[in-house]
Short mmCIF file of C-alpha atoms and ligand atoms in Angstrom, two decimals:
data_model
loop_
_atom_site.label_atom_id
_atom_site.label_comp_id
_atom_site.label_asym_id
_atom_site.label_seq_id
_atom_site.Cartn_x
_atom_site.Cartn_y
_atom_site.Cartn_z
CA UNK A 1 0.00 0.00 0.00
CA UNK A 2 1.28 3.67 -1.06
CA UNK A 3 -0.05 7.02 -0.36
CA UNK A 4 2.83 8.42 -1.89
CA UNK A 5 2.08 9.94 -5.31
CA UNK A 6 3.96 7.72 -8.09
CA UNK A 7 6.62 10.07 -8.72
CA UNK A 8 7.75 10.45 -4.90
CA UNK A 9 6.60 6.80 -3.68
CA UNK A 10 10.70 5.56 -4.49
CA UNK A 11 12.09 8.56 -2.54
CA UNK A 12 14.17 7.00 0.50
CA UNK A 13 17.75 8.55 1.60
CA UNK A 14 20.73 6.53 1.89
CA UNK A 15 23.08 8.16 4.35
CA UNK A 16 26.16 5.88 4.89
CA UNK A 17 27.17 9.04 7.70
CA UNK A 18 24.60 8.06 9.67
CA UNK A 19 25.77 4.19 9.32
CA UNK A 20 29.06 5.22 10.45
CA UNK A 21 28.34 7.63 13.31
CA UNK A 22 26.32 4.68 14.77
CA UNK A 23 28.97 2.47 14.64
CA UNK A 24 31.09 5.17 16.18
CA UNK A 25 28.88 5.53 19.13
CA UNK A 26 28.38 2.18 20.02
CA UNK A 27 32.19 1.60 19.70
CA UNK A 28 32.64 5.07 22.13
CA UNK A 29 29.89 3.29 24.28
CA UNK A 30 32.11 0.29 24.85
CA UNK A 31 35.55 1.48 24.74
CA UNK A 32 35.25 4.91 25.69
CA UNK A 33 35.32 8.16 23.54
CA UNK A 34 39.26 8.86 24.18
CA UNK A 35 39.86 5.59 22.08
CA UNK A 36 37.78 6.06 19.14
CA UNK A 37 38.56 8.09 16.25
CA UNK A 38 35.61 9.58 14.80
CA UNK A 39 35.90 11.16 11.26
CA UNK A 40 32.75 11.36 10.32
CA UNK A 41 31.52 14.05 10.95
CA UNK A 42 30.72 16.75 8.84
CA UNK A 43 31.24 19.83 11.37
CA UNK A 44 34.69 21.28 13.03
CA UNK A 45 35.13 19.84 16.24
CA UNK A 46 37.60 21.06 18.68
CA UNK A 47 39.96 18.65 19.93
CA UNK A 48 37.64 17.76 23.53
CA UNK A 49 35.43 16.76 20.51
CA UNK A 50 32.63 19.52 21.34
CA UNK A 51 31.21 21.26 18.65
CA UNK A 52 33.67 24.45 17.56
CA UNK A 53 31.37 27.41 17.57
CA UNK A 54 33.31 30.90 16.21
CA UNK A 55 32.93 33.03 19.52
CA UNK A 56 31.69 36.20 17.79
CA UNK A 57 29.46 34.38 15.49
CA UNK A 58 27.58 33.30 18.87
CA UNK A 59 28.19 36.53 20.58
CA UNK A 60 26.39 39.17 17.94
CA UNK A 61 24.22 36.20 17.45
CA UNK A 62 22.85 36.00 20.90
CA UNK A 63 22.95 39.67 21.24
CA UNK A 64 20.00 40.34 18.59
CA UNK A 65 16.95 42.31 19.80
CA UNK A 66 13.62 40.23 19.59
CA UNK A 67 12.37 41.66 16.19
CA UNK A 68 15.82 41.07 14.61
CA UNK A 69 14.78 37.41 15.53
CA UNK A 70 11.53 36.83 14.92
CA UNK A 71 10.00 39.34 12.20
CA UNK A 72 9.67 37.63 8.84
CA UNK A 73 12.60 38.78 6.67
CA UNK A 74 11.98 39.74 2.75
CA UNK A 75 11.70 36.62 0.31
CA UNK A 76 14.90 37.38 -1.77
CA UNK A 77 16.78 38.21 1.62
CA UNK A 78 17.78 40.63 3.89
CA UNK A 79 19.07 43.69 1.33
CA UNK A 80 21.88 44.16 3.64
CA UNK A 81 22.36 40.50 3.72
CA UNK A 82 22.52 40.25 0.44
CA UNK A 83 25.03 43.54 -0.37
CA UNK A 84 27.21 41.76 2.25
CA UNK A 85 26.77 38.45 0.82
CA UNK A 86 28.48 39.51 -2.65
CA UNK A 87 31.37 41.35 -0.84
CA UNK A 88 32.08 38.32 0.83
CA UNK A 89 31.57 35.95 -2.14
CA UNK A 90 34.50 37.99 -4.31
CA UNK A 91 36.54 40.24 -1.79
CA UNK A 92 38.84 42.04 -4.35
CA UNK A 93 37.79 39.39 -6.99
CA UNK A 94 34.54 40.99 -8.13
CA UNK A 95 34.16 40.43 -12.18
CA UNK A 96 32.49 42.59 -14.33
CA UNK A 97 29.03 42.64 -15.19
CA UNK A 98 25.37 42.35 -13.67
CA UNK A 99 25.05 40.65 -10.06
CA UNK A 100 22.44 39.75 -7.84
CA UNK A 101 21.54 37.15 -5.35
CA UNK A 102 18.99 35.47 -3.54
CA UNK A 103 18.97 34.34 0.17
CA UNK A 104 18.30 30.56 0.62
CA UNK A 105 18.33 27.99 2.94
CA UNK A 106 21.75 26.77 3.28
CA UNK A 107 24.32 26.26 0.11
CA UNK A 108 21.68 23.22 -0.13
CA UNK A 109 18.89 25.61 -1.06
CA UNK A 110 21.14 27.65 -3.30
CA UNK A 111 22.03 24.70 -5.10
CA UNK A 112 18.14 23.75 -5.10
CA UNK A 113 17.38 26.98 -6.58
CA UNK A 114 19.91 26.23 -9.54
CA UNK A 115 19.05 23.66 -10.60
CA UNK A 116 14.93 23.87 -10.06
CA UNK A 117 15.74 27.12 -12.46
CA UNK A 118 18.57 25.98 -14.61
CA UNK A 119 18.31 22.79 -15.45
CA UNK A 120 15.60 21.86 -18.29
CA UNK A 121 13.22 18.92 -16.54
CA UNK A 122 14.49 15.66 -17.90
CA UNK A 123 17.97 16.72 -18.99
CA UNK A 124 21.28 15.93 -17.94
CA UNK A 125 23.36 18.06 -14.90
CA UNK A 126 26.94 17.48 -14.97
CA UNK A 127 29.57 17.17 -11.88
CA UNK A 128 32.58 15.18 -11.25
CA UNK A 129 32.49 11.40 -10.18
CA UNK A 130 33.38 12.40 -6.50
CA UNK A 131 30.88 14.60 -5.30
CA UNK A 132 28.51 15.46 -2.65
CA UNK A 133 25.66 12.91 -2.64
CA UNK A 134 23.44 15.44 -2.44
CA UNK A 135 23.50 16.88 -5.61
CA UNK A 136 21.83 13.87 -6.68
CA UNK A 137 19.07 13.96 -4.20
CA UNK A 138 18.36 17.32 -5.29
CA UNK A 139 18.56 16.66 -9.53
CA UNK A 140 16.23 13.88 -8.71
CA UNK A 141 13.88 15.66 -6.72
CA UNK A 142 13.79 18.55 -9.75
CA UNK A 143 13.41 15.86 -12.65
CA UNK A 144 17.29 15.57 -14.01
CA UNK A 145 19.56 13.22 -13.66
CA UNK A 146 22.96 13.73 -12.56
CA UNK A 147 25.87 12.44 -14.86
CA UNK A 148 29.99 12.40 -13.79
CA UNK A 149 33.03 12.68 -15.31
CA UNK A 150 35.86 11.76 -14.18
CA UNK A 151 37.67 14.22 -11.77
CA UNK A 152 41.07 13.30 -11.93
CA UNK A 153 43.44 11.81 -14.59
CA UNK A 154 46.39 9.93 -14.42
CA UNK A 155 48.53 12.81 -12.31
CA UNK A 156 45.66 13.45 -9.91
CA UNK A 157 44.69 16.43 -11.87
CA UNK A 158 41.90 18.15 -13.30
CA UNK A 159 40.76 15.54 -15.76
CA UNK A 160 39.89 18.52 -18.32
CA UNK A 161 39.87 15.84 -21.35
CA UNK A 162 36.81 13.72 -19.55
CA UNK A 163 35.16 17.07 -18.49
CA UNK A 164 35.50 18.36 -22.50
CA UNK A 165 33.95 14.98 -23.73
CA UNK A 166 30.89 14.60 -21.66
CA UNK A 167 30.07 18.25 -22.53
CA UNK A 168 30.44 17.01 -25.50
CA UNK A 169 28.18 14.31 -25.29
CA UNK A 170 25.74 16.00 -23.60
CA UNK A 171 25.41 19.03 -25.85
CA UNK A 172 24.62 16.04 -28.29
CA UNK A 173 21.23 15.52 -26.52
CA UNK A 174 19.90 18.24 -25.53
CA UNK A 175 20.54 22.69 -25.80
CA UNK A 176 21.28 23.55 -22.59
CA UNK A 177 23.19 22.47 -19.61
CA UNK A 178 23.71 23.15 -15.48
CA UNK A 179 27.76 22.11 -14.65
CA UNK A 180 28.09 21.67 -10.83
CA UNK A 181 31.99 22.74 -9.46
CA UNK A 182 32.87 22.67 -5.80
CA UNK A 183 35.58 24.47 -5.36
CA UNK A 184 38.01 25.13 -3.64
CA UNK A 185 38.35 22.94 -1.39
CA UNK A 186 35.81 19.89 -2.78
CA UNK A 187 33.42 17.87 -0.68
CA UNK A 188 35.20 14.53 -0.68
CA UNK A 189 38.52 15.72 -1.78
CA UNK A 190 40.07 18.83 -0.62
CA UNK A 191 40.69 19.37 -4.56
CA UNK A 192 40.94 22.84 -5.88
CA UNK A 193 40.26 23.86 -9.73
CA UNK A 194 43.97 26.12 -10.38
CA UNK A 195 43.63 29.26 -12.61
CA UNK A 196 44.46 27.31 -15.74
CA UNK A 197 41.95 24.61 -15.20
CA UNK A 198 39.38 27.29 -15.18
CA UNK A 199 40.74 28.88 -18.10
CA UNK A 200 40.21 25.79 -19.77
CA UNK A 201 36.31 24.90 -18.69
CA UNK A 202 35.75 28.86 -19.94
CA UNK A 203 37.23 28.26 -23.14
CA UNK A 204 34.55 25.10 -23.78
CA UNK A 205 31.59 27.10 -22.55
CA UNK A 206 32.69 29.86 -25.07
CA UNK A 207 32.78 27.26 -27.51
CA UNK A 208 29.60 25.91 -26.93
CA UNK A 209 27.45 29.37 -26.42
CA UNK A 210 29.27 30.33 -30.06
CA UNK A 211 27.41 27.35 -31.24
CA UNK A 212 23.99 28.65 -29.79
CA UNK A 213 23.82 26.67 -26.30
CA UNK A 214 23.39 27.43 -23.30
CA UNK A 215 25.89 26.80 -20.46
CA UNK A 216 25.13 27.61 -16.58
CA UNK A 217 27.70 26.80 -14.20
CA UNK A 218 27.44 26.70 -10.46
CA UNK A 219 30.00 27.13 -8.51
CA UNK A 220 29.93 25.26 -5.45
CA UNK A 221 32.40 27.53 -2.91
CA UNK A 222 30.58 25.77 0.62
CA UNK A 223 34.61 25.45 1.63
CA UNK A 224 36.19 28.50 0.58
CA UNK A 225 37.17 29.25 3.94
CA UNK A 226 38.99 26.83 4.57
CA UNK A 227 40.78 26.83 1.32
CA UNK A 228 44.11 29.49 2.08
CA UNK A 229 44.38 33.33 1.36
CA UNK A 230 41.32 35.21 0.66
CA UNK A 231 42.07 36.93 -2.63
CA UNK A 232 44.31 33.79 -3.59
CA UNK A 233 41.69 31.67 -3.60
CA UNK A 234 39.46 33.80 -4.86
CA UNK A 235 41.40 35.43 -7.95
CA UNK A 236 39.68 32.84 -10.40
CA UNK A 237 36.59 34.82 -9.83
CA UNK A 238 37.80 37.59 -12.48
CA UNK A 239 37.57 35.19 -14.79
CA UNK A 240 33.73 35.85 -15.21
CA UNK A 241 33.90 38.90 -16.55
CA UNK A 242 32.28 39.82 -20.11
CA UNK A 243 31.58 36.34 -20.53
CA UNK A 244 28.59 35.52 -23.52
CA UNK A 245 25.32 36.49 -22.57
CA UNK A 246 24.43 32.17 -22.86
CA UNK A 247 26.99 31.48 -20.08
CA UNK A 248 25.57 32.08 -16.98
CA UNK A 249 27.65 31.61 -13.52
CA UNK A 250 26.32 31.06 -10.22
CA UNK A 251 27.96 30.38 -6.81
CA UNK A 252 26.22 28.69 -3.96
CA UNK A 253 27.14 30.66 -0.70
CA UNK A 254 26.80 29.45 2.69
CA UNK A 255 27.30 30.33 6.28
CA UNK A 256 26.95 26.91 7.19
CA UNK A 257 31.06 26.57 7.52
CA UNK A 258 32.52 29.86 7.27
CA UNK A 259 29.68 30.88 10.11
CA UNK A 260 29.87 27.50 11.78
CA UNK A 261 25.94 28.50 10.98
CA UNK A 262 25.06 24.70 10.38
CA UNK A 263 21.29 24.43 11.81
CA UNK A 264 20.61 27.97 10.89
CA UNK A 265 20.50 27.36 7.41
CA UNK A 266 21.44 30.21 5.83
CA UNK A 267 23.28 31.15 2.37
CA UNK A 268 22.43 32.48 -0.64
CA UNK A 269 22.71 31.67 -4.65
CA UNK A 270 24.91 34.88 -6.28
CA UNK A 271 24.61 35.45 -10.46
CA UNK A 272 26.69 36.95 -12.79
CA UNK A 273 25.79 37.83 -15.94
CA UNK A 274 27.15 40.12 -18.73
CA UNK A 275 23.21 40.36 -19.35
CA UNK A 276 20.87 42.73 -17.51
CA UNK A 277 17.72 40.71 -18.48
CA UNK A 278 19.57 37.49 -17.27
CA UNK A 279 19.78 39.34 -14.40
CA UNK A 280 16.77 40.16 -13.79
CA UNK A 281 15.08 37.18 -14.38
CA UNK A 282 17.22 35.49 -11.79
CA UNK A 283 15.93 37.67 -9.40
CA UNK A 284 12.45 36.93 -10.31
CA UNK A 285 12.47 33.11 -11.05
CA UNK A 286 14.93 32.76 -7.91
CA UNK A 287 12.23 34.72 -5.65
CA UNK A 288 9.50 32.95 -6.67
CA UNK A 289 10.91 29.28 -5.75
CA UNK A 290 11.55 30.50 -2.53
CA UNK A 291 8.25 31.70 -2.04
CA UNK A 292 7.14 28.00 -3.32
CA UNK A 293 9.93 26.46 -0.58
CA UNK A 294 10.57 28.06 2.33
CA UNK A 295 9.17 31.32 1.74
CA UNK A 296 11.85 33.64 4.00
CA UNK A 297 14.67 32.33 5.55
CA UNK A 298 16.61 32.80 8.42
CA UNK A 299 16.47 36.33 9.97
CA UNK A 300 18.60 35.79 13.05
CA UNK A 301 21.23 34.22 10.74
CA UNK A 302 21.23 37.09 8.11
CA UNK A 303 21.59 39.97 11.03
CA UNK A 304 24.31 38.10 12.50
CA UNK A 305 26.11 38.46 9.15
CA UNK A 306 25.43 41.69 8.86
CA UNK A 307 26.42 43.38 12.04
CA UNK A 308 29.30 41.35 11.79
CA UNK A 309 30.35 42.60 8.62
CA UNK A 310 29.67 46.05 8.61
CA UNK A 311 31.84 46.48 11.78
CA UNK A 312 35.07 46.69 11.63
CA UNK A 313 36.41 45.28 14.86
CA UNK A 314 33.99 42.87 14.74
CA UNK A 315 34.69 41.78 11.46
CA UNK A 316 38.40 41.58 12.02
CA UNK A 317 37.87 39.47 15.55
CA UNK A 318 35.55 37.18 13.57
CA UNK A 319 38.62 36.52 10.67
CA UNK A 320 41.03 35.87 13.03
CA UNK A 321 38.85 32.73 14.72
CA UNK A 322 37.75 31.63 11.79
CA UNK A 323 41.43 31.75 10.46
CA UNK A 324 42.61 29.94 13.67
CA UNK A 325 40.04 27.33 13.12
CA UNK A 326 41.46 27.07 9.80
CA UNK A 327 45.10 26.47 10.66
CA UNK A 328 43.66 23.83 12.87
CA UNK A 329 41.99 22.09 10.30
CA UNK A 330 45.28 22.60 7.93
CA UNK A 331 47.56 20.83 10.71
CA UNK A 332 44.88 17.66 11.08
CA UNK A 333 45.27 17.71 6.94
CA UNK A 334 48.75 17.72 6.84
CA UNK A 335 49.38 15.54 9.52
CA UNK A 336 47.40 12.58 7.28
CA UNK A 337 48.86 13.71 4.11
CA UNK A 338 51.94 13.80 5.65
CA UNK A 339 52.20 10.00 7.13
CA UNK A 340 50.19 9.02 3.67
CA UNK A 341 53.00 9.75 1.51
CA UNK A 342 55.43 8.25 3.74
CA UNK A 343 53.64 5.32 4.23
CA UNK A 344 52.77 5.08 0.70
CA UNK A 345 48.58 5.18 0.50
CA UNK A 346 47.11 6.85 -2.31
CA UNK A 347 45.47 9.43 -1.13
CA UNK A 348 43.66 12.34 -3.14
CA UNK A 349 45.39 15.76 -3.60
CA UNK A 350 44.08 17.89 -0.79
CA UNK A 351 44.08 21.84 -0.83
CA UNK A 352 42.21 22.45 1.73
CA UNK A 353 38.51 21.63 3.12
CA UNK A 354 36.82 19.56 5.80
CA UNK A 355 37.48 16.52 4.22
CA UNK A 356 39.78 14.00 2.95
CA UNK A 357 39.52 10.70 0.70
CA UNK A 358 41.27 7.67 -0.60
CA UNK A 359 40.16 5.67 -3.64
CA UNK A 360 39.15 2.23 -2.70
CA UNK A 361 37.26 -0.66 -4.55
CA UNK A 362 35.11 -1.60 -1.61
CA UNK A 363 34.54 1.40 0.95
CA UNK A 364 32.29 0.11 2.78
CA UNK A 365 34.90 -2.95 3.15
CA UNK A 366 37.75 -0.54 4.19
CA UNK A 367 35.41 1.23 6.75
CA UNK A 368 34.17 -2.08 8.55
CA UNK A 369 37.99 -3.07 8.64
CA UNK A 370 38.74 -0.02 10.32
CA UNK A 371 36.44 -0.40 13.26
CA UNK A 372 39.13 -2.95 14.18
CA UNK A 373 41.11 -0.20 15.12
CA UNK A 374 38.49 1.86 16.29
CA UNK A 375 38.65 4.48 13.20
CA UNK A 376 35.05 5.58 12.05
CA UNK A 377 34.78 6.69 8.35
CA UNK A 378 32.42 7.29 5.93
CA UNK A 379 32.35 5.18 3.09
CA UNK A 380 31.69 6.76 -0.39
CA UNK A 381 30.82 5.33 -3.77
CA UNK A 382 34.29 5.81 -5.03
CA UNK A 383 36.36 6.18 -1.51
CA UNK A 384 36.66 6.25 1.98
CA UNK A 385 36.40 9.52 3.60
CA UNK A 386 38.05 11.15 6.03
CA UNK A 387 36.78 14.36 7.96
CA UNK A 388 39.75 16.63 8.97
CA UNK A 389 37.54 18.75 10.63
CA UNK A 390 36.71 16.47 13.35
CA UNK A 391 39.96 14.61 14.15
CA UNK A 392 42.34 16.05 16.78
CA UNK A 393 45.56 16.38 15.44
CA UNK A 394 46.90 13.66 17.90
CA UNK A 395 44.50 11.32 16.86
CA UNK A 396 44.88 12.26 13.46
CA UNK A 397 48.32 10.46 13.60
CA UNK A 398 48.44 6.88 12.71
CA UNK A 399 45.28 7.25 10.68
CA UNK A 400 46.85 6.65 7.16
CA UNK A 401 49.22 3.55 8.14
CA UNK A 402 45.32 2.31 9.52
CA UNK A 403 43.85 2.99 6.13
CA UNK A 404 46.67 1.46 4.07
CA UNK A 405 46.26 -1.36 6.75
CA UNK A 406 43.03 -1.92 5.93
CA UNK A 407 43.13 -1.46 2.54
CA UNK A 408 45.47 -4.19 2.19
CA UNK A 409 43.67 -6.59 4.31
CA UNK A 410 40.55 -6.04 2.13
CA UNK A 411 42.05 -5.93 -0.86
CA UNK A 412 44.58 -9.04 -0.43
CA UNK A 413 47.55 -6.90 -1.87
C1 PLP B 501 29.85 20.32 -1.10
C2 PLP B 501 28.87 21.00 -0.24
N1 PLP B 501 28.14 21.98 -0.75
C3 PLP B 501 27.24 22.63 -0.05
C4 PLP B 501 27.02 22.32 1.26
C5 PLP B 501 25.95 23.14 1.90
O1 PLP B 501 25.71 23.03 3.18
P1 PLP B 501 24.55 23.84 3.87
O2 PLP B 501 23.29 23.49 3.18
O3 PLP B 501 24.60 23.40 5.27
O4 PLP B 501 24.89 25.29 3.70
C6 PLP B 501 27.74 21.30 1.88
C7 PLP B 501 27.52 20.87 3.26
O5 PLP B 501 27.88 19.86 3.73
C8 PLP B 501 28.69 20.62 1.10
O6 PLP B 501 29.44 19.63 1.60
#
């Protein structure tokens, strides 16, 4: 018996976290949480394994005056919000043309929003073979189906020529297309796009919108934080100046990580256009799906932004933690990488990010072996994966001799 209408009646998540994390507790039940190693989570912890909340962040937060809390907040956003939003998106990086954005819930709802808007029902969206599983929820849930290519080639670089050909094929089938790009810092990977591998995906979209069709990409930047300097990391940005009016870039913005904002699910979906009536409509078609989601989002959230950001010693206190929390991430990062080159496991090139992974043919395989040493990770598609931003630094150690351990056993190298 289903209630369901036919389209949704299939709908079920499949969260290998929440596999893991279970396993973790029970394990932390038995043994005690100083002797498991949980890297599963998707949140910085600090190294007492508390949840690592940026002081000021929580400060100006709980500091808000009861209507800056609880008055319903404009559909598109918070205009301050949003002005604040796009400074922080591009620092010096701002390219040329027509910009505006829309507040949504999370980088999740950004993302939504892209691909409810951008992505012809029925069609293809493209991202790499290691990405975030949701991506797929969401092209699902908006009638698309999501197709890979593969990320890396033989060097562990951008794998530009499998990128080129499933445009390619894709362009075959149908006029249009969405491209999803997290970066920097990628969610599994900690891989960043360089200047020259961006150079490169412009020059196909040029190629394509000279032939008539229509290219959006969305750029994916939940980690940008965590990815090095500000204006370094950012610099690619420029590129999206004067581009054809058929190639239309959008970034997915969220306070969920540079915020540590998780539950309050804010961010916001930025365009850039060379095109005023692109422009325009984004604001319009963007607007409306909120009001058809969530309606407003997060007030609190927004304001906390906001004040932040629009005062100076506040805004330079808040750069500082959140740099500090970065370095502390880096150190976990570096510690793995380190040992994994020394001990000789293949793992991903990592630039920065929350996460960490290493190819394997059986995950799932490599996790359960794992437990044996109580180390908790999460098990991909492609990959195990390792979250930096939950592992003390001391624990951290040892980790990749474990994974190349269990690797091995599973694998009968
Ligand atoms: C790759 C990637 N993009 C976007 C997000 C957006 O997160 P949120 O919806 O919490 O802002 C996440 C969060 O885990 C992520 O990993």
């Amino acid at each position: 018996m289903t209630m369901a209408a036919s389209h949704a009646a299939d709908k079920k998540l499949r969260d290998a976290i929440f596999g893991a994390t279970a396993a973790c507790n029970k394990a932390a039940e038995k043994h005690g949480l100083d002797k498991v190693t949980n890297a599963t989570i998707g949140m910085m912890m600090n190294d007492e394994g508390g949840l690592a909340v940026l002081p000021t962040v929580e400060k100006v937060y709980r500091e808000l005056e009861t209507e800056e809390m609880f008055r319903y907040a404009p559909i598109a956003g918070l205009p301050a919000y949003l002005a604040e939003v796009e400074k922080l998106v591009f620092a010096d990086n701002r390219p040329e043309g027509f910009i505006a954005s829309c507040a949504t819930a999370g980088g999740t709802g950004a993302i939504h929003h892209a691909v409810a808007n951008y992505a012809e029902r029925g069609t293809k969206v493209l991202t790499s073979d290691w990405f975030w599983g949701t991506y797929n929820v969401i092209c699902n849930e908006c009638d698309c189906k999501l197709v890979n290519y593969k990320l890396f080639d033989a060097n562990n670089n951008f794998n530009i020529s499998a990128y080129a050909d499933k445009v390619a094929e894709i362009f075959q089938e149908q006029d249009s297309l969405l491209v999803i790009i997290n970066t920097p810092a990628h969610n599994p990977t900690g891989f960043s796009l360089t200047e020259e591998d961006w150079d490169q995906v412009l020059a196909l979209a040029k190629k394509y919108a000279a032939q008539g069709k229509k290219m959006s990409i969305l750029v994916d930047i939940a980690y940008i934080d965590f990815a090095g300097e500000k204006n370094e990391v950012r610099r690619f940005m420029r590129k999206f100046s004067n581009l054809p009016e058929n190639v239309f870039i959008m970034f997915a913005f969220s306070m969920s990580k540079g915020y540590t904002a998780y539950g309050q699910r804010t961010g916001a979906l930025v365009g850039v256009s060379s095109s005023e009536a692109v422009i325009t409509e984004f604001q319009d078609i963007n607007k409306y799906t909120s009001r058809a989601t969530w309606s407003n989002i997060n007030r609190a959230a927004m304001t906390t932004l906001v004040k932040i950001q629009q005062d100076e010693s506040l805004r330079a206190q808040y750069e500082n933690e959140r740099d500090s929390f970065y370095q502390t991430i880096q150190k976990r990062a570096e510690v793995f990488m380190k040992e994994a080159k020394e001990c000789g496991l293949n793992a991903l090139p990592y630039n920065g990010g929350f996460f960490l992974s290493v190819p394997a043919a059986d995950p799932q395989a490599v996790c359960n072996k794992l437990h044996d040493d109580l180390i908790f990770a999460v098990p991909l598609k492609m990959g195990v994966r390792v979250a930096a931003c939950c592992v003390p630094e001391e624990k951290m150690h040892g980790v990749a001799a474990k994974v190349l351990k269990a690797l091995k056993a599973v694998e009968n190298w």
